[in-house]
Amino acid sequence: MIRLNRVSIAVTIALVAGLGGVGVQPAFAQPTPTPSVALLAAASTAPLPTATGAPTPTPTQAPTPTPDAGPPSPSTPVSASPQPVATTTPAPTPTALPTIVPTPAKSTPPSSATPTPSPTAPSAGAQAAGTPLVSNDPRELAQALVDAKTAGALRTNPPAIFDREIAPLAQGQALTGCTVDTRILQIIVLTLYKFGSVTISDIQRPCIGDQTNCGAPTYSVHCTDPARAVDFAVVGGVVLNGSNSQTIQLLKLLDSVVPDGTNAGQYQCRVSAGTSLYLVNINQFSDSCNHEHIDFRNTNVPLNLAAIGAGVNVLSASGSYVTALYNDYLARTPSFSELMFWTKILDGGGARTAVSDAFVSSDEYRLIRINAAYRGILGRGSDPGGQTFWLTRMQQGLLTTDDIETSFYGSLEYFTNHGGTNLSFALSLYQTLLKRSGSGSEYQFWADLAQAHGRDWVIAQFWDSTETISSRVSAMYSSYLGRVPDPSGLQNWVGLALKLGDSGLRSGLTGSDEYWGRAATRFH
């Protein structure tokens, strides 16, 4: 099913960015009148209703060849009906953005291709929605730090800190004398979530051949095994000096989750700078003013991870937005590497609409929609051959993600399941697409049109009517913005739907300022 007069998503989004459903929009032709209009009860000689700017119905064509394995029935349109126009006029191919972070069938997920996991199957590190952001597992934490280093978000100076103290943990085995307290790993990961990048200058000295202050009279906590201290040198691109605003933000964040008895250095740096800082769980002491030191020498109590998301804001604005996209499109929480990958793009100036469009056109989301179409339209589960057939068509640009429903409504299987006659087919479209009943004359009117021009053409008229588009737009508002659309917003988006298609509509709504702002309140 083709979307008429679509413009490039990238161009159109520039017009609607920040729309949030309101505001004056470019004027577009009014969509087709809803199929229930009384005039449709006219005889078959009545003028054919057409979507705004709709081309004349394409003549019947031979069915599209099916793969050797023979995909499920929806893949083979009825020979008596015209093929979806997409087979003759391909829809725009998906934007060639970085391979999206959702992940594909193999386990090359969000943490694979250039930290971008492929958009088809959750990566090994992917989490179900609601999973805590910070793990209690040392190996998972170390792997998150390995991913962060790969993405350029984590640095250690000297590099041996990463090579000997972190990387081996990700393989499940610490080097002798180089174990690290799980809480140290947790606060590094937590800091990465909040600030996006971190440089560590010290963890466990003897592990890298440094014995500085390991004996009397200092007995530095950096010399214990397991390591129970860490020095943050740079956070979020800002060099820490113990008293600047970035240091204060870091200490306030950590104070909300660390146990009572935790220690932080650089106290005299803050005093000299005239910075007064009251911390509930952290004791402060003097240290050199070229980093921020944190240690757990006086407590064995674990971090209060339950506080994260329950009043403690851990994610940056970009992180909240990416997390919202994963939850809304893929029904899961992003892995650490996925979150780092997309936040880095956004923080580097990447357009939100480009990111949201990548989710819409990801294989992982496509498969979700394909499976949903099998269940919702055909009333059964999908099979591997069918999934592959439809996914391939989307990848080739023959269908957009949101065209899958119209393709299934036009399938022989749907036709058979709903009575196998044009009259019963017309009745089913009222029930499934309009969610209401029509009159007998209306059913007959559309049955005659199905006979004359094919069922695909009839589906196009229903799908592109004001009534059905309004219903789909309202559902998107509810899902993405958590509210019903205002009248002007609904009218604007209905007009845009005929230009962009539903996939462009989704990308526009989830790239809007309103969605961005709501994400910050939903995931923090």
Coordinates of C-alpha atoms in Angstrom, one line a residue:
M1 CA 0.0 0.0 0.0
I2 CA 1.6 3.3 -1.0
R3 CA 1.3 6.5 0.9
L4 CA 0.3 9.3 -1.6
N5 CA 2.5 12.3 -2.1
R6 CA 4.9 11.6 0.6
V7 CA 7.7 14.0 1.2
S8 CA 11.1 13.1 2.7
I9 CA 10.7 12.5 6.4
A10 CA 13.8 14.5 7.0
V11 CA 12.4 17.5 5.2
T12 CA 8.9 17.3 6.6
I13 CA 10.1 16.8 10.2
A14 CA 11.8 20.1 9.9
L15 CA 8.3 21.6 9.5
V16 CA 6.8 19.8 12.5
A17 CA 9.7 19.6 15.0
G18 CA 8.5 20.8 18.3
L19 CA 4.9 20.6 17.1
G20 CA 3.6 18.5 20.0
G21 CA 0.2 18.6 18.2
V22 CA -0.4 22.3 18.2
G23 CA 0.4 25.4 16.3
V24 CA -0.2 26.5 12.7
Q25 CA 0.9 24.0 10.2
P26 CA 1.4 24.1 6.4
A27 CA -1.9 23.7 4.6
F28 CA -2.5 20.3 3.2
A29 CA -5.4 19.0 1.1
Q30 CA -8.2 17.6 3.2
P31 CA -8.3 13.8 3.5
T32 CA -10.9 11.6 2.0
P33 CA -14.4 11.8 3.6
T34 CA -15.1 9.0 5.9
P35 CA -16.6 5.9 4.2
S36 CA -19.7 6.2 6.3
V37 CA -21.0 9.3 4.6
A38 CA -24.7 8.9 3.7
L39 CA -23.9 9.6 0.0
L40 CA -22.0 6.3 -0.1
A41 CA -25.3 4.5 0.0
A42 CA -25.7 5.4 -3.7
A43 CA -25.8 2.8 -6.4
S44 CA -22.6 1.5 -8.0
T45 CA -22.9 4.2 -10.7
A46 CA -22.2 6.8 -8.1
P47 CA -18.8 8.7 -8.4
L48 CA -16.0 6.7 -6.9
P49 CA -14.7 8.1 -3.6
T50 CA -11.0 8.8 -3.8
A51 CA -8.4 9.9 -1.3
T52 CA -7.1 13.4 -1.9
G53 CA -4.8 13.3 -4.9
A54 CA -5.3 9.5 -5.3
P55 CA -4.3 8.1 -8.7
T56 CA -6.8 6.1 -10.7
P57 CA -6.9 2.5 -9.5
T58 CA -4.1 0.5 -10.9
P59 CA -5.1 -2.3 -13.3
T60 CA -5.0 -5.9 -12.0
Q61 CA -1.4 -7.2 -12.0
A62 CA 0.0 -10.7 -11.6
P63 CA 0.7 -11.6 -8.0
T64 CA 4.2 -10.8 -6.6
P65 CA 6.4 -14.0 -6.9
T66 CA 6.7 -15.6 -3.5
P67 CA 9.9 -17.1 -2.1
D68 CA 10.7 -20.8 -2.7
A69 CA 9.6 -21.6 0.8
G70 CA 6.2 -20.1 0.1
P71 CA 5.4 -17.4 2.7
P72 CA 2.2 -17.5 4.6
S73 CA -1.0 -16.4 2.8
P74 CA -0.7 -12.7 3.4
S75 CA 2.4 -12.7 1.3
T76 CA 0.4 -13.8 -1.8
P77 CA -2.2 -11.2 -2.7
V78 CA -5.4 -12.4 -4.4
S79 CA -4.8 -12.7 -8.1
A80 CA -8.0 -11.0 -8.8
S81 CA -7.0 -7.8 -7.0
P82 CA -4.5 -5.2 -7.9
Q83 CA -1.1 -5.4 -6.2
P84 CA -0.3 -2.8 -3.5
V85 CA 0.9 0.2 -5.4
A86 CA 4.2 -0.1 -3.4
T87 CA 5.2 -2.9 -5.7
T88 CA 5.2 -0.5 -8.7
T89 CA 6.1 2.7 -6.9
P90 CA 8.4 1.8 -4.0
A91 CA 8.0 3.7 -0.8
P92 CA 11.1 5.7 0.3
T93 CA 13.8 3.5 1.5
P94 CA 14.6 3.6 5.2
T95 CA 17.0 6.4 6.2
A96 CA 20.6 5.2 6.1
L97 CA 21.2 6.1 9.7
P98 CA 23.7 4.4 11.9
T99 CA 22.5 0.8 12.2
I100 CA 20.0 1.3 14.9
V101 CA 20.7 0.1 18.4
P102 CA 17.8 -2.3 18.7
T103 CA 19.3 -5.5 17.5
P104 CA 18.9 -8.1 14.7
A105 CA 18.4 -11.7 14.6
K106 CA 21.9 -12.6 15.4
S107 CA 23.2 -11.4 18.6
T108 CA 24.9 -8.5 17.0
P109 CA 22.8 -6.1 19.1
P110 CA 22.9 -2.7 20.3
S111 CA 26.4 -3.4 21.4
S112 CA 27.7 -4.7 18.2
A113 CA 28.0 -2.8 15.0
T114 CA 29.8 0.3 16.2
P115 CA 28.1 0.1 19.5
T116 CA 25.0 0.2 17.4
P117 CA 23.2 -3.0 17.9
S118 CA 21.3 -4.0 15.0
P119 CA 17.6 -3.3 15.1
T120 CA 16.1 -6.7 15.1
A121 CA 16.6 -8.6 18.3
P122 CA 17.4 -7.5 21.8
S123 CA 21.1 -7.6 22.5
A124 CA 22.6 -9.7 25.2
G125 CA 22.7 -6.7 27.4
A126 CA 19.1 -5.6 26.6
Q127 CA 16.8 -5.4 29.6
A128 CA 13.1 -5.7 30.0
A129 CA 11.2 -2.5 30.7
G130 CA 11.6 -1.5 34.3
T131 CA 14.9 -3.3 34.9
P132 CA 17.2 -1.3 37.2
L133 CA 19.7 0.7 35.3
V134 CA 22.7 -0.3 37.4
S135 CA 23.4 -4.0 37.9
N136 CA 24.7 -5.8 41.0
D137 CA 26.7 -8.2 38.9
P138 CA 30.5 -7.2 38.7
R139 CA 30.9 -8.9 35.3
E140 CA 27.9 -7.0 33.8
L141 CA 29.2 -3.8 35.3
A142 CA 32.6 -4.4 33.8
Q143 CA 31.2 -5.2 30.4
A144 CA 29.2 -2.0 30.5
L145 CA 32.5 -0.1 31.1
V146 CA 34.1 -2.0 28.3
D147 CA 31.2 -0.9 26.0
A148 CA 31.6 2.6 27.3
K149 CA 35.3 2.6 26.4
T150 CA 34.5 1.3 23.0
A151 CA 32.1 4.1 22.5
G152 CA 34.7 6.6 23.6
A153 CA 32.8 7.5 26.8
L154 CA 35.2 6.0 29.3
R155 CA 38.9 6.7 29.6
T156 CA 41.5 5.8 32.2
N157 CA 44.8 7.5 32.8
P158 CA 47.0 5.5 32.8
P159 CA 45.4 3.0 30.3
A160 CA 46.6 0.1 32.5
I161 CA 43.8 0.9 34.9
F162 CA 41.3 -0.3 32.2
D163 CA 43.5 -3.0 30.8
R164 CA 44.3 -4.7 34.2
E165 CA 41.5 -3.7 36.6
I166 CA 38.3 -3.5 34.4
A167 CA 38.7 -5.5 31.1
P168 CA 39.5 -8.8 32.8
L169 CA 36.4 -8.5 35.0
A170 CA 34.3 -8.4 31.9
Q171 CA 35.6 -11.8 31.0
G172 CA 34.6 -13.1 34.5
Q173 CA 38.1 -13.3 36.1
A174 CA 40.1 -10.6 37.9
L175 CA 43.8 -10.6 37.7
T176 CA 45.6 -11.6 41.0
G177 CA 45.6 -8.6 43.3
C178 CA 43.4 -6.6 41.0
T179 CA 39.8 -7.2 42.2
V180 CA 37.5 -4.2 42.5
D181 CA 34.7 -3.6 45.0
T182 CA 31.4 -3.9 43.1
R183 CA 30.3 -0.5 44.4
I184 CA 33.2 1.2 42.7
L185 CA 32.1 -0.2 39.4
Q186 CA 28.5 0.8 40.1
I187 CA 29.3 4.5 40.8
I188 CA 31.4 4.7 37.6
V189 CA 28.5 3.3 35.6
L190 CA 26.1 5.6 37.4
T191 CA 28.3 8.6 36.6
L192 CA 28.4 7.6 32.9
Y193 CA 24.6 7.4 32.8
K194 CA 24.3 10.9 34.3
F195 CA 27.1 12.7 32.6
G196 CA 27.8 10.7 29.5
S197 CA 31.6 10.5 29.8
V198 CA 34.2 9.8 32.5
T199 CA 38.0 9.7 32.9
I200 CA 39.3 7.7 35.9
S201 CA 42.8 8.4 37.2
D202 CA 43.1 5.9 40.0
I203 CA 41.5 2.7 41.4
Q204 CA 44.0 0.0 42.6
R205 CA 47.6 1.1 42.5
P206 CA 49.6 -2.1 43.1
C207 CA 47.7 -3.8 40.3
I208 CA 49.4 -1.5 37.8
G209 CA 52.7 -1.5 39.5
D210 CA 52.3 1.7 41.5
Q211 CA 53.2 1.5 45.3
T212 CA 52.7 5.3 46.0
N213 CA 51.6 5.8 49.6
C214 CA 50.8 2.1 50.0
G215 CA 52.8 1.9 53.2
A216 CA 53.2 3.9 56.4
P217 CA 52.3 6.5 57.3
T218 CA 49.6 6.9 54.7
Y219 CA 48.3 3.4 53.8
S220 CA 46.2 4.7 50.9
V221 CA 42.9 3.1 50.4
H222 CA 43.9 2.8 46.7
C223 CA 46.3 0.0 47.8
T224 CA 43.7 -2.4 49.2
D225 CA 42.5 -5.6 47.5
P226 CA 39.7 -5.4 46.5
A227 CA 40.0 -1.8 45.5
R228 CA 37.6 0.3 47.4
A229 CA 38.4 3.8 46.1
V230 CA 38.2 5.6 42.8
D231 CA 39.4 9.0 41.6
F232 CA 37.3 10.9 39.0
A233 CA 39.5 13.2 36.9
V234 CA 37.1 14.3 34.2
V235 CA 33.2 14.0 34.2
G236 CA 31.1 15.0 31.3
G237 CA 34.0 16.7 29.6
V238 CA 34.8 18.9 32.6
V239 CA 38.0 18.5 34.6
L240 CA 37.2 18.2 38.3
N241 CA 39.0 20.3 40.9
G242 CA 37.1 19.4 44.0
S243 CA 35.0 22.6 44.0
N244 CA 33.6 23.4 40.6
S245 CA 29.9 22.9 39.7
Q246 CA 30.6 19.6 38.0
T247 CA 32.2 18.2 41.1
I248 CA 29.3 19.4 43.2
Q249 CA 26.8 17.7 40.9
L250 CA 28.7 14.5 41.0
L251 CA 28.9 14.5 44.8
K252 CA 25.1 15.3 45.2
L253 CA 24.3 12.4 42.8
L254 CA 26.5 9.9 44.6
D255 CA 25.3 11.1 48.1
S256 CA 21.8 10.0 47.2
V257 CA 22.7 6.4 46.6
V258 CA 25.9 5.6 48.6
P259 CA 25.7 4.2 52.1
D260 CA 26.4 6.3 55.3
G261 CA 30.1 6.2 56.0
T262 CA 31.3 6.8 52.4
N263 CA 34.2 9.2 52.0
A264 CA 34.9 12.0 49.6
G265 CA 38.1 14.0 49.3
Q266 CA 38.9 17.6 48.3
Y267 CA 37.1 19.1 51.3
Q268 CA 39.6 22.0 51.6
C269 CA 39.3 22.7 47.9
R270 CA 35.6 23.5 48.4
V271 CA 36.3 25.5 51.5
S272 CA 38.9 27.6 49.7
A273 CA 36.5 28.2 46.9
G274 CA 33.8 29.3 49.3
T275 CA 31.6 26.4 48.3
S276 CA 29.4 25.1 51.1
L277 CA 28.3 21.6 50.6
Y278 CA 26.2 19.5 53.0
L279 CA 26.2 15.8 52.3
V280 CA 24.1 13.2 54.2
N281 CA 25.9 10.0 53.6
I282 CA 29.4 11.2 52.6
N283 CA 32.2 12.2 55.0
Q284 CA 34.5 14.8 53.6
F285 CA 38.3 15.1 54.0
S286 CA 41.2 17.1 52.4
D287 CA 42.9 15.9 49.3
S288 CA 44.7 17.4 46.3
C289 CA 42.5 19.7 44.1
N290 CA 42.9 17.9 40.7
H291 CA 40.2 15.2 40.9
E292 CA 37.4 13.9 43.1
H293 CA 38.1 11.0 45.3
I294 CA 35.4 8.6 46.6
D295 CA 36.0 5.5 48.8
F296 CA 34.2 2.9 50.8
R297 CA 36.9 2.1 53.4
N298 CA 34.5 2.5 56.4
T299 CA 31.4 0.7 55.2
N300 CA 30.4 -2.6 53.6
V301 CA 26.8 -1.6 53.0
P302 CA 25.6 -1.8 49.4
L303 CA 24.4 1.1 47.3
N304 CA 20.8 2.1 47.5
L305 CA 19.9 1.3 43.9
A306 CA 16.2 1.5 44.7
A307 CA 16.6 5.2 45.0
I308 CA 17.5 5.4 41.2
G309 CA 14.4 6.5 39.4
A310 CA 12.5 6.9 42.7
G311 CA 13.4 10.5 43.2
V312 CA 17.0 10.3 42.2
N313 CA 17.5 11.6 38.6
V314 CA 20.2 9.5 37.0
L315 CA 19.6 10.0 33.3
S316 CA 20.5 13.0 31.3
A317 CA 17.8 14.6 29.1
S318 CA 19.1 12.7 26.1
G319 CA 19.3 9.5 28.2
S320 CA 15.6 9.9 29.2
Y321 CA 14.6 10.4 25.6
V322 CA 16.5 7.3 24.4
T323 CA 15.0 5.2 27.2
A324 CA 11.5 6.4 26.2
L325 CA 12.1 5.4 22.6
Y326 CA 13.2 1.9 23.6
N327 CA 10.2 1.5 25.9
D328 CA 7.6 2.9 23.4
Y329 CA 8.9 1.2 20.3
L330 CA 10.7 -1.9 21.5
A331 CA 9.0 -2.5 24.9
R332 CA 12.3 -2.9 26.7
T333 CA 15.0 -0.9 28.5
P334 CA 18.2 -0.1 26.5
S335 CA 21.4 -1.8 27.3
F336 CA 24.2 0.4 28.6
S337 CA 26.0 0.4 25.2
E338 CA 22.7 1.2 23.4
L339 CA 22.0 4.1 25.7
M340 CA 25.6 5.4 25.4
F341 CA 25.5 5.1 21.6
W342 CA 22.3 7.1 21.0
T343 CA 22.9 9.7 23.7
K344 CA 26.3 10.4 22.2
I345 CA 24.6 11.1 18.8
L346 CA 22.0 13.4 20.4
D347 CA 24.5 15.2 22.6
G348 CA 26.7 15.7 19.5
G349 CA 23.9 17.6 17.8
G350 CA 22.1 14.8 16.1
A351 CA 18.5 15.5 15.3
R352 CA 15.9 13.8 17.5
T353 CA 13.8 13.1 14.4
A354 CA 16.7 11.2 12.8
V355 CA 17.0 9.0 15.9
S356 CA 13.2 8.4 16.2
D357 CA 13.1 7.6 12.5
A358 CA 15.9 5.0 13.0
F359 CA 13.7 3.3 15.6
V360 CA 10.7 3.3 13.3
S361 CA 12.7 1.7 10.5
S362 CA 14.7 -0.7 12.7
D363 CA 14.3 -4.4 12.1
E364 CA 13.5 -5.0 15.7
Y365 CA 10.5 -2.7 15.6
R366 CA 9.5 -4.0 12.2
L367 CA 9.4 -7.6 13.5
I368 CA 7.2 -6.4 16.5
R369 CA 4.8 -4.8 14.0
I370 CA 4.8 -7.9 11.7
N371 CA 4.0 -10.2 14.6
A372 CA 1.3 -7.8 15.9
A373 CA -0.3 -7.8 12.4
Y374 CA -0.4 -11.6 12.3
R375 CA -2.1 -11.7 15.7
G376 CA -4.4 -8.7 15.3
I377 CA -5.5 -9.1 11.7
L378 CA -5.1 -12.8 10.9
G379 CA -5.8 -14.0 14.5
R380 CA -2.7 -16.3 14.6
G381 CA 1.0 -16.3 15.3
S382 CA 3.6 -15.6 12.7
D383 CA 5.9 -18.2 11.2
P384 CA 9.6 -17.7 10.4
G385 CA 9.0 -17.8 6.6
G386 CA 6.4 -15.1 6.9
Q387 CA 8.5 -12.9 9.1
T388 CA 11.4 -13.1 6.7
F389 CA 9.3 -12.4 3.7
W390 CA 7.7 -9.2 5.1
L391 CA 10.9 -8.0 6.8
T392 CA 12.8 -8.4 3.5
R393 CA 10.1 -6.3 1.7
M394 CA 10.5 -3.6 4.3
Q395 CA 14.3 -3.7 4.0
Q396 CA 14.0 -3.4 0.3
G397 CA 11.8 -0.3 0.6
L398 CA 8.8 -2.0 -0.9
L399 CA 6.8 -1.4 2.3
T400 CA 7.2 1.0 5.2
T401 CA 6.8 -0.4 8.7
D402 CA 3.2 1.0 8.9
D403 CA 2.2 -0.5 5.5
I404 CA 2.1 -4.0 7.0
E405 CA -1.5 -3.7 8.2
T406 CA -2.9 -2.7 4.8
S407 CA -1.0 -5.6 3.2
F408 CA -2.5 -8.1 5.6
Y409 CA -6.0 -6.7 5.2
G410 CA -5.6 -7.3 1.4
S411 CA -4.5 -10.9 1.9
L412 CA -6.4 -13.9 0.8
E413 CA -6.2 -15.3 4.3
Y414 CA -8.0 -12.2 5.8
F415 CA -10.6 -12.4 3.0
T416 CA -11.3 -16.0 3.6
N417 CA -11.4 -15.6 7.4
H418 CA -14.1 -12.9 7.0
G419 CA -16.6 -14.8 4.9
G420 CA -14.9 -15.0 1.5
T421 CA -17.3 -12.6 -0.3
N422 CA -16.9 -8.9 -1.2
L423 CA -19.9 -8.1 0.9
S424 CA -18.6 -9.8 4.0
F425 CA -15.2 -8.2 3.3
A426 CA -16.7 -4.7 3.3
L427 CA -18.6 -5.4 6.5
S428 CA -15.4 -6.5 8.2
L429 CA -13.6 -3.3 7.2
Y430 CA -16.3 -1.3 9.0
Q431 CA -15.8 -3.4 12.1
T432 CA -12.0 -3.6 12.2
L433 CA -11.0 -0.3 10.7
L434 CA -13.9 2.0 11.7
K435 CA -14.8 0.1 14.8
R436 CA -18.5 0.5 14.1
S437 CA -21.3 -0.8 11.9
G438 CA -22.4 0.5 8.5
S439 CA -25.7 0.2 6.6
G440 CA -26.5 -2.6 4.2
S441 CA -26.4 -0.2 1.3
E442 CA -22.9 1.0 2.4
Y443 CA -21.6 -2.6 2.6
Q444 CA -23.0 -3.3 -0.9
F445 CA -21.5 -0.1 -2.3
W446 CA -18.0 -1.1 -1.2
A447 CA -18.5 -4.7 -2.2
D448 CA -19.3 -3.4 -5.8
L449 CA -16.2 -1.3 -5.7
A450 CA -14.1 -4.3 -4.5
Q451 CA -15.4 -6.3 -7.5
A452 CA -14.7 -3.5 -9.9
H453 CA -11.3 -2.2 -8.7
G454 CA -10.0 -4.8 -6.3
R455 CA -9.9 -5.1 -2.5
D456 CA -6.5 -3.3 -2.2
W457 CA -8.1 -0.2 -3.7
V458 CA -11.0 -0.4 -1.3
I459 CA -8.6 -0.8 1.7
A460 CA -6.8 2.3 0.5
Q461 CA -10.0 4.4 0.6
F462 CA -10.8 3.2 4.2
W463 CA -7.2 3.5 5.4
D464 CA -6.8 7.1 4.1
S465 CA -10.2 8.4 5.2
T466 CA -10.4 11.1 7.8
E467 CA -12.1 8.8 10.2
T468 CA -9.5 6.0 10.3
I469 CA -6.5 8.4 10.2
S470 CA -8.0 10.3 13.1
S471 CA -8.3 7.1 15.1
R472 CA -4.7 6.1 14.4
V473 CA -3.4 9.6 15.3
S474 CA -5.4 9.6 18.5
A475 CA -3.9 6.2 19.4
M476 CA -0.4 7.6 18.8
Y477 CA -1.1 10.6 20.9
S478 CA -2.2 8.3 23.8
S479 CA 0.8 6.1 23.4
Y480 CA 3.5 8.7 22.9
L481 CA 2.2 11.8 24.5
G482 CA -0.1 10.4 27.1
R483 CA -3.1 12.5 26.2
V484 CA -5.9 12.9 23.7
P485 CA -5.2 15.2 20.8
D486 CA -6.5 18.8 20.8
P487 CA -8.7 19.6 17.8
S488 CA -6.1 21.7 15.9
G489 CA -3.4 19.2 16.6
L490 CA -5.5 16.4 15.3
Q491 CA -6.4 18.2 12.2
N492 CA -2.8 19.1 11.5
W493 CA -1.5 15.6 12.0
V494 CA -4.3 14.0 9.9
G495 CA -3.3 16.3 7.1
L496 CA 0.4 15.3 7.5
A497 CA -0.5 11.6 7.6
L498 CA -1.5 11.7 3.9
K499 CA 1.9 13.3 3.1
L500 CA 4.1 11.3 5.5
G501 CA 2.3 8.1 6.0
D502 CA 2.0 6.6 9.5
S503 CA 5.7 5.9 9.9
G504 CA 6.5 9.5 9.3
L505 CA 3.8 10.4 11.7
R506 CA 5.3 8.3 14.5
S507 CA 8.7 9.7 13.9
G508 CA 7.4 13.2 14.0
L509 CA 5.5 12.7 17.2
T510 CA 8.3 11.0 19.0
G511 CA 10.7 13.6 17.8
S512 CA 8.6 16.5 19.1
D513 CA 9.5 18.8 22.0
E514 CA 6.4 17.5 23.9
Y515 CA 7.6 13.9 23.7
W516 CA 11.2 15.0 24.7
G517 CA 9.8 16.8 27.8
R518 CA 7.5 14.0 28.7
A519 CA 10.4 11.5 28.5
A520 CA 12.3 13.5 31.2
T521 CA 9.4 13.0 33.6
R522 CA 8.9 9.3 32.8
F523 CA 12.5 8.1 32.9
H524 CA 15.1 9.9 35.0

